[in-house]
Every structure is written in structure tokens, then in C-alpha cells.
């Protein structure tokens, strides 16, 4: 259980009883000398975990300073008795479903779902859904109740906002309804009071990933998050890093007079939960990949079945003398090939895996997409 740093004197959800230090993994991906513990003195009698005093090990910083070294995310099922009574088992289940998604094991709808229960607020929190989903899917955006819709359809993206508590999101559900719902969905954003401070018992955000098929989430609304990079199949960690570093003082996503970063930009509370290596689109691995030893040529003959329904541009075959490590590219073959012979055989035997490449097109453009390996 990796230690959770706390920092700041903030209450981005607008509740003064929630003022103080919030959890921040951004400490791990920035210069340690930028973090101080010598100025903030604040006692929070309502929520002692948010108290922050000089020399208590909780930092003063409320905002990031400069760029992060790399993306960071957390998969954490500690202290979730309602949905994850066994932390280790829940973590294993999460890694299994993440692997299944990467290998094409989920049938998803390339569409965004928005459940806006805060439409009266002028900040327009659901902007996070409309903006991101239009760049990823065009007009394929639905407005509906989140959990009831995701019980029947696996939308690739969803956004929900409403009044909240540590363990619930009004109009959407609670950790109890999460446990009792067979909800689907892959990537999500949520926004509401209190649960953005994610290191609490039965926290709603962390609970979203403990059951169902949800793989990532973040607290999007103060500030806004940007995931359009995933339209060209960049990993979600890239979007997370760029969102964390975006502010009204940057040239990245802000041009006067449209400051779209939102309140509390570059705040230390910005946290991606889930596997940060996940991408928007994966190709199923090749189902049939065979090897045989050819006594006439003293070579290993490889053969495979082309993937159904894919416009393959090339195949890539990798090789190793160890089943788990040191794979190097052996050859790149044409889309019309379905066999290959390898005359070099290691004393420990040969191990191979094969993947293929397609040219995919989305609303954001086109990119080469490599399948997972077999």
C-alpha cells in the first residue's frame, strides 16, 4: 500500500468543512525540493485527516509547480469494506478485467454517456463530457441515468455529476448501489462534493473501479480534464499529465477570453485512478498461431490465421529464447503473408509472438494501431 502524500489548504468542492490538505500522488512525479512543510497551519475538527500543520509531514503546496516528470495513477482498493472486503482479490480482479479489455475481451459502444445532475450551476461541469466525447465520438453522446444505462450497455466513456458525499453521488448512486449493479463502461469522469478527496472509507470514486467493468475515473469539474489525445490512441496517462499541467497561465488549452481550464487548475488534488497505460482502442490478438519443426529444412515454420474484419497493413513477429523476456523483432511481413520460416534455433528453444498493424481512423484523424500479441 504505497503511502499517500497530503498537501495544500484547499476545498475545491466548495465546502469549508472540507478545507485543508487533500491526498496527492503528484508529489511522486515532481521535484521533492518544490514541496515544503513550513507555512500552513490549519486544524479541521470536522475532518481531522484534512488538518495541516507545520512539520506534520503534510505539505503546504496547493498547486503544482512546473511540469511533472511523467504521468501517475493509482489503483487502490484499501479500506473499501462495502465493495472490496478483500483488497488483494479485488486488485487481482481489476488487473484481470484490464487485461481482458486490452485483449478485446469487452464489446463496447463507441459513445459517451452524460448524467448531469448539476445543470443549474453556471460552471457547466458536464462540459467535461460534451467537450471530450465530441472529439472522440462526434455526435455519439447520450444523456441518461448513468448506472441504469450502464447495466445494459457498455459505453466506452461516461461523465456524471451531482451532489455528493464520501460514498455517494446524488442522482447516480452510492457504494451500495454500485455493489448491487452489474454496471459496465470503461473510462469515466465523476464530480461531486467530498469524494474527490479519494482516500476515505468506502470512497465513491475508488469504489467505481472495484466492481463492474469500469477501469479509470477522475474528479473532473474543478478543474476540467482533457482526453482528446486518446482520439489518436495515446494512453490515458498522456491526457492525465497534460490536464494536470494545464492552467490559465499556459499556452496549452487556454486562449483569451475562453479560459477553459476551470477552477483549481494545476491543483494538487488532481488524480487519475486506474491503469494509466490504457488506450481508447485495442485490436484483438490473432487467435491461431502455430509452429512446427521442418526436418527437411531444419527450420521452424510459423503459420497463422488472419484476423477477421481487420484491414491489416503488416504483421510483426518477435522472438526470444526466454518465454517471458527479451523479445526482439524478428521480421515484418506483408498483409498478404500467413507463413514464415526461421532457420535459427536457440539451444533453449525458440519462443515467438505475433501482432498485426492496422490504420485506424477516428474523429481526430488516423493512426497506426498495433494489436496485442499472441
Tab-separated table of C-alpha atoms in Angstrom:
chain	number	residue	atom	x	y	z
A	1	UNK	CA	0.000	0.000	0.000
A	2	UNK	CA	2.031	2.942	-1.314
A	3	UNK	CA	1.995	5.864	1.185
A	4	UNK	CA	-0.413	8.670	0.258
A	5	UNK	CA	1.032	12.201	0.488
A	6	UNK	CA	-1.267	15.046	1.605
A	7	UNK	CA	-0.829	18.682	0.676
A	8	UNK	CA	-2.421	22.090	0.488
A	9	UNK	CA	-5.008	24.351	2.046
A	10	UNK	CA	-7.868	23.783	-0.370
A	11	UNK	CA	-11.556	22.896	-0.607
A	12	UNK	CA	-12.280	22.653	-4.338
A	13	UNK	CA	-15.717	21.144	-3.690
A	14	UNK	CA	-16.729	24.424	-2.003
A	15	UNK	CA	-17.322	23.018	1.489
A	16	UNK	CA	-15.455	24.893	4.226
A	17	UNK	CA	-15.685	21.834	6.489
A	18	UNK	CA	-13.551	20.061	3.892
A	19	UNK	CA	-10.776	22.665	3.885
A	20	UNK	CA	-7.200	21.593	4.344
A	21	UNK	CA	-4.773	19.067	2.888
A	22	UNK	CA	-6.045	16.626	0.252
A	23	UNK	CA	-4.306	13.450	-0.977
A	24	UNK	CA	-1.854	13.929	-3.844
A	25	UNK	CA	0.284	11.405	-5.701
A	26	UNK	CA	1.716	14.272	-7.764
A	27	UNK	CA	4.431	14.514	-5.132
A	28	UNK	CA	5.924	11.323	-6.574
A	29	UNK	CA	6.370	12.767	-10.086
A	30	UNK	CA	7.803	16.176	-9.280
A	31	UNK	CA	10.891	17.716	-7.712
A	32	UNK	CA	10.827	16.941	-3.989
A	33	UNK	CA	12.536	20.258	-3.242
A	34	UNK	CA	9.431	22.062	-4.527
A	35	UNK	CA	7.358	20.688	-1.649
A	36	UNK	CA	7.512	22.470	1.705
A	37	UNK	CA	6.033	21.917	5.155
A	38	UNK	CA	6.753	25.184	6.899
A	39	UNK	CA	3.832	27.585	6.440
A	40	UNK	CA	0.328	26.098	6.506
A	41	UNK	CA	-1.346	25.799	9.911
A	42	UNK	CA	-4.945	24.658	9.718
A	43	UNK	CA	-6.991	22.496	12.046
A	44	UNK	CA	-10.076	20.781	10.631
A	45	UNK	CA	-12.163	19.485	13.528
A	46	UNK	CA	-14.831	18.066	11.175
A	47	UNK	CA	-12.383	16.005	9.136
A	48	UNK	CA	-9.087	15.592	11.028
A	49	UNK	CA	-7.432	13.909	8.033
A	50	UNK	CA	-7.512	17.285	6.269
A	51	UNK	CA	-5.760	19.131	9.113
A	52	UNK	CA	-2.390	20.509	8.052
A	53	UNK	CA	0.221	21.869	10.435
A	54	UNK	CA	3.862	22.893	10.156
A	55	UNK	CA	6.151	19.895	10.455
A	56	UNK	CA	3.387	17.267	10.391
A	57	UNK	CA	4.547	15.657	7.132
A	58	UNK	CA	1.719	17.168	5.110
A	59	UNK	CA	2.907	19.652	2.526
A	60	UNK	CA	1.961	23.327	2.031
A	61	UNK	CA	1.526	23.256	-1.763
A	62	UNK	CA	-1.975	23.767	-3.132
A	63	UNK	CA	-0.873	23.859	-6.781
A	64	UNK	CA	1.721	22.088	-8.897
A	65	UNK	CA	4.912	23.959	-9.690
A	66	UNK	CA	6.192	23.311	-13.186
A	67	UNK	CA	5.889	20.095	-15.145
A	68	UNK	CA	5.583	16.574	-13.812
A	69	UNK	CA	8.271	14.060	-14.725
A	70	UNK	CA	5.742	11.557	-16.083
A	71	UNK	CA	2.106	10.524	-15.691
A	72	UNK	CA	0.983	8.841	-12.489
A	73	UNK	CA	-2.133	6.972	-11.431
A	74	UNK	CA	-3.257	4.797	-8.560
A	75	UNK	CA	-5.189	1.522	-8.327
A	76	UNK	CA	-6.193	1.360	-4.676
A	77	UNK	CA	-8.866	-0.782	-3.009
A	78	UNK	CA	-7.761	-0.276	0.581
A	79	UNK	CA	-10.493	0.434	3.165
A	80	UNK	CA	-13.492	-0.262	0.918
A	81	UNK	CA	-15.447	-2.734	3.086
A	82	UNK	CA	-18.710	-2.316	1.142
A	83	UNK	CA	-17.335	-3.295	-2.272
A	84	UNK	CA	-13.862	-4.733	-1.655
A	85	UNK	CA	-13.827	-6.753	1.546
A	86	UNK	CA	-10.663	-8.479	0.290
A	87	UNK	CA	-8.253	-5.889	-1.093
A	88	UNK	CA	-5.909	-8.403	-2.748
A	89	UNK	CA	-8.704	-10.287	-4.509
A	90	UNK	CA	-10.262	-7.030	-5.737
A	91	UNK	CA	-6.906	-5.878	-7.096
A	92	UNK	CA	-6.433	-9.176	-8.925
A	93	UNK	CA	-9.924	-8.906	-10.403
A	94	UNK	CA	-9.179	-5.370	-11.586
A	95	UNK	CA	-5.955	-6.439	-13.303
A	96	UNK	CA	-7.808	-9.346	-14.937
A	97	UNK	CA	-10.505	-7.086	-16.390
A	98	UNK	CA	-7.889	-4.527	-17.553
A	99	UNK	CA	-6.048	-7.337	-19.345
A	100	UNK	CA	-9.308	-8.586	-20.822
A	101	UNK	CA	-10.101	-5.126	-22.207
A	102	UNK	CA	-6.632	-4.831	-23.753
A	103	UNK	CA	-7.125	-8.189	-25.468
A	104	UNK	CA	-10.500	-7.285	-26.948
A	105	UNK	CA	-12.500	-9.155	-24.329
A	106	UNK	CA	-15.132	-6.408	-23.960
A	107	UNK	CA	-17.756	-5.451	-26.510
A	108	UNK	CA	-18.139	-1.688	-26.120
A	109	UNK	CA	-20.235	1.099	-27.621
A	110	UNK	CA	-18.065	3.874	-29.083
A	111	UNK	CA	-20.173	6.503	-27.433
A	112	UNK	CA	-20.193	8.865	-24.454
A	113	UNK	CA	-22.831	8.928	-21.710
A	114	UNK	CA	-23.596	12.066	-19.643
A	115	UNK	CA	-25.569	12.121	-16.392
A	116	UNK	CA	-25.786	15.830	-15.418
A	117	UNK	CA	-27.424	16.485	-12.048
A	118	UNK	CA	-25.813	19.930	-11.631
A	119	UNK	CA	-27.124	21.675	-14.748
A	120	UNK	CA	-28.237	24.693	-12.692
A	121	UNK	CA	-24.614	25.604	-11.944
A	122	UNK	CA	-23.207	28.208	-14.341
A	123	UNK	CA	-19.812	26.454	-14.386
A	124	UNK	CA	-21.335	23.784	-16.600
A	125	UNK	CA	-19.493	20.820	-15.123
A	126	UNK	CA	-20.788	18.425	-17.781
A	127	UNK	CA	-18.698	20.439	-20.240
A	128	UNK	CA	-16.056	17.808	-19.437
A	129	UNK	CA	-18.256	15.179	-21.045
A	130	UNK	CA	-19.535	17.172	-24.023
A	131	UNK	CA	-16.093	18.534	-24.929
A	132	UNK	CA	-14.188	15.273	-24.638
A	133	UNK	CA	-16.802	12.963	-26.091
A	134	UNK	CA	-17.358	15.116	-29.179
A	135	UNK	CA	-13.639	14.930	-30.007
A	136	UNK	CA	-13.667	11.150	-29.528
A	137	UNK	CA	-17.046	10.156	-30.978
A	138	UNK	CA	-18.566	13.139	-32.758
A	139	UNK	CA	-22.313	13.271	-32.159
A	140	UNK	CA	-22.427	9.892	-30.415
A	141	UNK	CA	-23.282	11.319	-26.988
A	142	UNK	CA	-26.252	10.268	-24.858
A	143	UNK	CA	-27.813	11.920	-21.820
A	144	UNK	CA	-29.229	9.423	-19.397
A	145	UNK	CA	-29.067	7.948	-15.909
A	146	UNK	CA	-25.581	6.522	-15.522
A	147	UNK	CA	-25.921	3.221	-13.677
A	148	UNK	CA	-29.249	2.135	-15.158
A	149	UNK	CA	-27.895	2.713	-18.682
A	150	UNK	CA	-24.572	1.015	-17.973
A	151	UNK	CA	-26.371	-2.063	-16.695
A	152	UNK	CA	-27.480	-2.789	-20.258
A	153	UNK	CA	-24.806	-1.146	-22.457
A	154	UNK	CA	-21.027	-0.817	-22.187
A	155	UNK	CA	-20.413	2.803	-23.151
A	156	UNK	CA	-16.719	3.444	-23.629
A	157	UNK	CA	-16.888	6.800	-21.784
A	158	UNK	CA	-19.182	8.354	-19.203
A	159	UNK	CA	-19.468	11.536	-17.145
A	160	UNK	CA	-21.680	12.054	-14.088
A	161	UNK	CA	-22.009	14.965	-11.697
A	162	UNK	CA	-24.288	15.721	-8.760
A	163	UNK	CA	-24.361	16.476	-5.057
A	164	UNK	CA	-22.080	14.079	-3.262
A	165	UNK	CA	-20.759	12.550	-0.089
A	166	UNK	CA	-17.715	10.394	0.513
A	167	UNK	CA	-19.627	7.317	-0.604
A	168	UNK	CA	-22.339	8.588	-2.954
A	169	UNK	CA	-23.187	10.719	-5.986
A	170	UNK	CA	-26.724	12.085	-5.913
A	171	UNK	CA	-28.798	11.096	-8.944
A	172	UNK	CA	-26.282	8.392	-9.839
A	173	UNK	CA	-25.777	6.039	-6.906
A	174	UNK	CA	-23.764	5.052	-3.873
A	175	UNK	CA	-21.286	2.345	-2.983
A	176	UNK	CA	-24.290	0.193	-2.065
A	177	UNK	CA	-25.907	0.551	-5.492
A	178	UNK	CA	-22.511	0.006	-7.124
A	179	UNK	CA	-22.235	-3.301	-5.316
A	180	UNK	CA	-25.733	-4.312	-6.369
A	181	UNK	CA	-25.456	-3.174	-10.007
A	182	UNK	CA	-23.902	-5.062	-12.895
A	183	UNK	CA	-22.635	-1.816	-14.424
A	184	UNK	CA	-20.407	-1.681	-17.468
A	185	UNK	CA	-18.375	1.183	-19.024
A	186	UNK	CA	-14.605	1.597	-19.369
A	187	UNK	CA	-13.462	5.202	-18.839
A	188	UNK	CA	-15.295	7.630	-16.564
A	189	UNK	CA	-15.274	11.091	-15.048
A	190	UNK	CA	-17.304	11.994	-11.968
A	191	UNK	CA	-17.815	15.165	-9.954
A	192	UNK	CA	-19.499	15.917	-6.637
A	193	UNK	CA	-18.835	17.008	-3.089
A	194	UNK	CA	-16.402	15.231	-0.772
A	195	UNK	CA	-15.481	12.068	-2.721
A	196	UNK	CA	-12.816	13.944	-4.738
A	197	UNK	CA	-10.813	13.533	-1.529
A	198	UNK	CA	-10.382	9.916	-2.511
A	199	UNK	CA	-8.535	8.433	0.489
A	200	UNK	CA	-11.644	7.858	2.608
A	201	UNK	CA	-13.533	4.751	3.705
A	202	UNK	CA	-15.878	3.427	1.032
A	203	UNK	CA	-14.903	6.288	-1.251
A	204	UNK	CA	-17.244	6.514	-4.244
A	205	UNK	CA	-14.503	7.134	-6.844
A	206	UNK	CA	-12.300	4.258	-5.806
A	207	UNK	CA	-15.355	2.014	-5.452
A	208	UNK	CA	-16.267	2.651	-9.101
A	209	UNK	CA	-13.248	0.563	-10.128
A	210	UNK	CA	-13.779	-2.224	-7.609
A	211	UNK	CA	-16.799	-3.795	-9.273
A	212	UNK	CA	-18.347	-3.848	-12.740
A	213	UNK	CA	-16.102	-3.198	-15.724
A	214	UNK	CA	-15.014	0.407	-15.055
A	215	UNK	CA	-11.254	0.827	-15.476
A	216	UNK	CA	-10.460	4.517	-14.891
A	217	UNK	CA	-12.003	7.573	-13.275
A	218	UNK	CA	-11.108	11.070	-12.109
A	219	UNK	CA	-12.763	14.040	-10.363
A	220	UNK	CA	-13.485	16.325	-13.318
A	221	UNK	CA	-15.115	19.728	-12.926
A	222	UNK	CA	-12.762	21.716	-10.736
A	223	UNK	CA	-10.653	21.809	-12.787
A	224	UNK	CA	-11.627	20.424	-16.198
A	225	UNK	CA	-9.864	17.407	-17.683
A	226	UNK	CA	-8.928	16.869	-21.340
A	227	UNK	CA	-8.836	13.463	-23.042
A	228	UNK	CA	-8.841	14.351	-26.752
A	229	UNK	CA	-5.328	12.865	-27.057
A	230	UNK	CA	-6.968	9.444	-26.813
A	231	UNK	CA	-8.679	10.112	-30.149
A	232	UNK	CA	-5.300	9.265	-31.705
A	233	UNK	CA	-4.907	6.324	-29.302
A	234	UNK	CA	-2.486	7.908	-26.862
A	235	UNK	CA	-2.632	6.261	-23.412
A	236	UNK	CA	-4.858	7.911	-20.850
A	237	UNK	CA	-1.752	8.757	-18.818
A	238	UNK	CA	-0.767	11.258	-21.515
A	239	UNK	CA	-4.106	13.052	-21.123
A	240	UNK	CA	-3.791	12.971	-17.348
A	241	UNK	CA	-0.342	14.576	-17.406
A	242	UNK	CA	-1.430	17.312	-19.829
A	243	UNK	CA	-4.557	18.026	-17.769
A	244	UNK	CA	-2.553	18.333	-14.548
A	245	UNK	CA	-0.177	20.820	-16.171
A	246	UNK	CA	-2.883	22.899	-17.862
A	247	UNK	CA	-3.718	26.296	-16.379
A	248	UNK	CA	-4.865	29.777	-17.320
A	249	UNK	CA	-1.178	30.707	-17.486
A	250	UNK	CA	-0.294	28.026	-20.013
A	251	UNK	CA	-0.487	28.092	-23.788
A	252	UNK	CA	-1.798	24.570	-23.958
A	253	UNK	CA	-5.599	24.782	-23.849
A	254	UNK	CA	-6.323	28.388	-22.957
A	255	UNK	CA	-6.725	31.408	-25.187
A	256	UNK	CA	-8.275	34.666	-24.024
A	257	UNK	CA	-11.165	35.152	-23.483
A	258	UNK	CA	-12.014	31.436	-23.243
A	259	UNK	CA	-10.234	30.158	-20.160
A	260	UNK	CA	-11.470	26.574	-20.173
A	261	UNK	CA	-9.146	25.139	-17.560
A	262	UNK	CA	-11.739	25.633	-14.790
A	263	UNK	CA	-11.310	26.499	-11.138
A	264	UNK	CA	-8.401	24.978	-9.207
A	265	UNK	CA	-6.322	24.262	-12.307
A	266	UNK	CA	-2.985	22.546	-11.572
A	267	UNK	CA	-4.386	21.687	-8.140
A	268	UNK	CA	-2.524	19.058	-6.151
A	269	UNK	CA	-5.807	17.144	-5.771
A	270	UNK	CA	-5.856	16.110	-9.471
A	271	UNK	CA	-5.664	12.326	-9.522
A	272	UNK	CA	-6.180	9.632	-12.132
A	273	UNK	CA	-7.440	6.368	-10.665
A	274	UNK	CA	-6.882	3.202	-12.685
A	275	UNK	CA	-4.387	1.821	-15.190
A	276	UNK	CA	-2.707	4.799	-16.895
A	277	UNK	CA	-1.438	2.665	-19.804
A	278	UNK	CA	-4.959	2.084	-21.136
A	279	UNK	CA	-5.754	3.288	-24.652
A	280	UNK	CA	-9.015	4.048	-26.383
A	281	UNK	CA	-8.926	1.280	-28.979
A	282	UNK	CA	-7.391	-2.185	-28.920
A	283	UNK	CA	-7.263	-4.863	-31.582
A	284	UNK	CA	-7.976	-8.471	-30.748
A	285	UNK	CA	-4.944	-10.701	-30.819
A	286	UNK	CA	-4.566	-13.283	-33.578
A	287	UNK	CA	-6.469	-16.362	-32.495
A	288	UNK	CA	-4.474	-19.105	-34.237
A	289	UNK	CA	-0.652	-19.100	-34.263
A	290	UNK	CA	1.106	-22.433	-34.930
A	291	UNK	CA	4.692	-23.634	-35.036
A	292	UNK	CA	6.210	-26.849	-36.387
A	293	UNK	CA	9.734	-28.133	-36.884
A	294	UNK	CA	10.590	-28.803	-40.515
A	295	UNK	CA	13.076	-31.714	-40.674
A	296	UNK	CA	13.790	-31.128	-44.364
A	297	UNK	CA	14.971	-27.531	-43.878
A	298	UNK	CA	15.910	-27.707	-40.162
A	299	UNK	CA	13.763	-24.665	-39.527
A	300	UNK	CA	10.755	-23.626	-37.516
A	301	UNK	CA	7.728	-22.991	-39.715
A	302	UNK	CA	5.223	-20.457	-38.398
A	303	UNK	CA	1.665	-20.060	-39.628
A	304	UNK	CA	-1.326	-18.006	-38.503
A	305	UNK	CA	-4.894	-17.172	-39.357
A	306	UNK	CA	-5.517	-13.543	-40.438
A	307	UNK	CA	-7.820	-11.595	-38.099
A	308	UNK	CA	-11.415	-11.394	-39.299
A	309	UNK	CA	-12.739	-8.000	-40.323
A	310	UNK	CA	-9.432	-6.119	-39.974
A	311	UNK	CA	-7.595	-4.208	-42.718
A	312	UNK	CA	-4.097	-5.387	-41.842
A	313	UNK	CA	-1.186	-3.290	-43.108
A	314	UNK	CA	1.595	-5.584	-41.819
A	315	UNK	CA	2.476	-8.379	-39.404
A	316	UNK	CA	5.270	-8.233	-36.831
A	317	UNK	CA	6.870	-11.367	-35.404
A	318	UNK	CA	9.039	-11.199	-32.293
A	319	UNK	CA	11.395	-13.844	-30.961
A	320	UNK	CA	13.121	-14.818	-27.731
A	321	UNK	CA	14.967	-17.721	-26.149
A	322	UNK	CA	13.062	-16.998	-22.929
A	323	UNK	CA	9.275	-17.296	-22.753
A	324	UNK	CA	8.878	-14.142	-20.647
A	325	UNK	CA	11.657	-11.745	-21.587
A	326	UNK	CA	13.995	-10.254	-24.204
A	327	UNK	CA	11.681	-10.402	-27.186
A	328	UNK	CA	13.150	-8.678	-30.229
A	329	UNK	CA	11.639	-8.005	-33.633
A	330	UNK	CA	12.380	-10.940	-35.926
A	331	UNK	CA	10.625	-9.794	-39.076
A	332	UNK	CA	7.958	-7.513	-40.515
A	333	UNK	CA	5.730	-9.142	-43.139
A	334	UNK	CA	3.145	-8.062	-45.680
A	335	UNK	CA	-0.583	-8.125	-45.005
A	336	UNK	CA	-0.913	-10.970	-47.533
A	337	UNK	CA	1.544	-13.242	-45.682
A	338	UNK	CA	0.373	-16.038	-43.402
A	339	UNK	CA	3.572	-18.125	-43.030
A	340	UNK	CA	7.240	-17.618	-42.129
A	341	UNK	CA	10.259	-19.918	-41.639
A	342	UNK	CA	13.004	-19.303	-39.076
A	343	UNK	CA	16.262	-21.243	-39.551
A	344	UNK	CA	17.988	-20.048	-36.360
A	345	UNK	CA	17.127	-22.213	-33.355
A	346	UNK	CA	18.435	-21.465	-29.860
A	347	UNK	CA	19.717	-24.298	-27.646
A	348	UNK	CA	16.935	-23.499	-25.147
A	349	UNK	CA	14.301	-23.422	-27.859
A	350	UNK	CA	12.528	-20.559	-29.624
A	351	UNK	CA	9.619	-18.501	-28.366
A	352	UNK	CA	7.573	-16.311	-30.701
A	353	UNK	CA	4.752	-13.886	-30.576
A	354	UNK	CA	2.933	-12.200	-33.426
A	355	UNK	CA	0.961	-8.970	-33.716
A	356	UNK	CA	-0.538	-7.066	-36.615
A	357	UNK	CA	-0.900	-3.390	-37.507
A	358	UNK	CA	-3.957	-1.574	-38.859
A	359	UNK	CA	-4.524	2.007	-39.999
A	360	UNK	CA	-7.447	3.268	-37.906
A	361	UNK	CA	-9.457	6.449	-38.409
A	362	UNK	CA	-11.364	8.394	-35.744
A	363	UNK	CA	-12.920	11.850	-35.438
A	364	UNK	CA	-9.449	13.133	-34.546
A	365	UNK	CA	-7.546	11.674	-37.503
A	366	UNK	CA	-5.810	8.421	-38.378
A	367	UNK	CA	-3.094	6.406	-36.670
A	368	UNK	CA	-1.381	3.029	-36.871
A	369	UNK	CA	-2.682	0.656	-34.230
A	370	UNK	CA	-0.815	-2.493	-33.245
A	371	UNK	CA	-2.716	-5.432	-31.828
A	372	UNK	CA	-1.807	-7.234	-28.661
A	373	UNK	CA	0.428	-10.250	-29.207
A	374	UNK	CA	-0.201	-13.975	-29.420
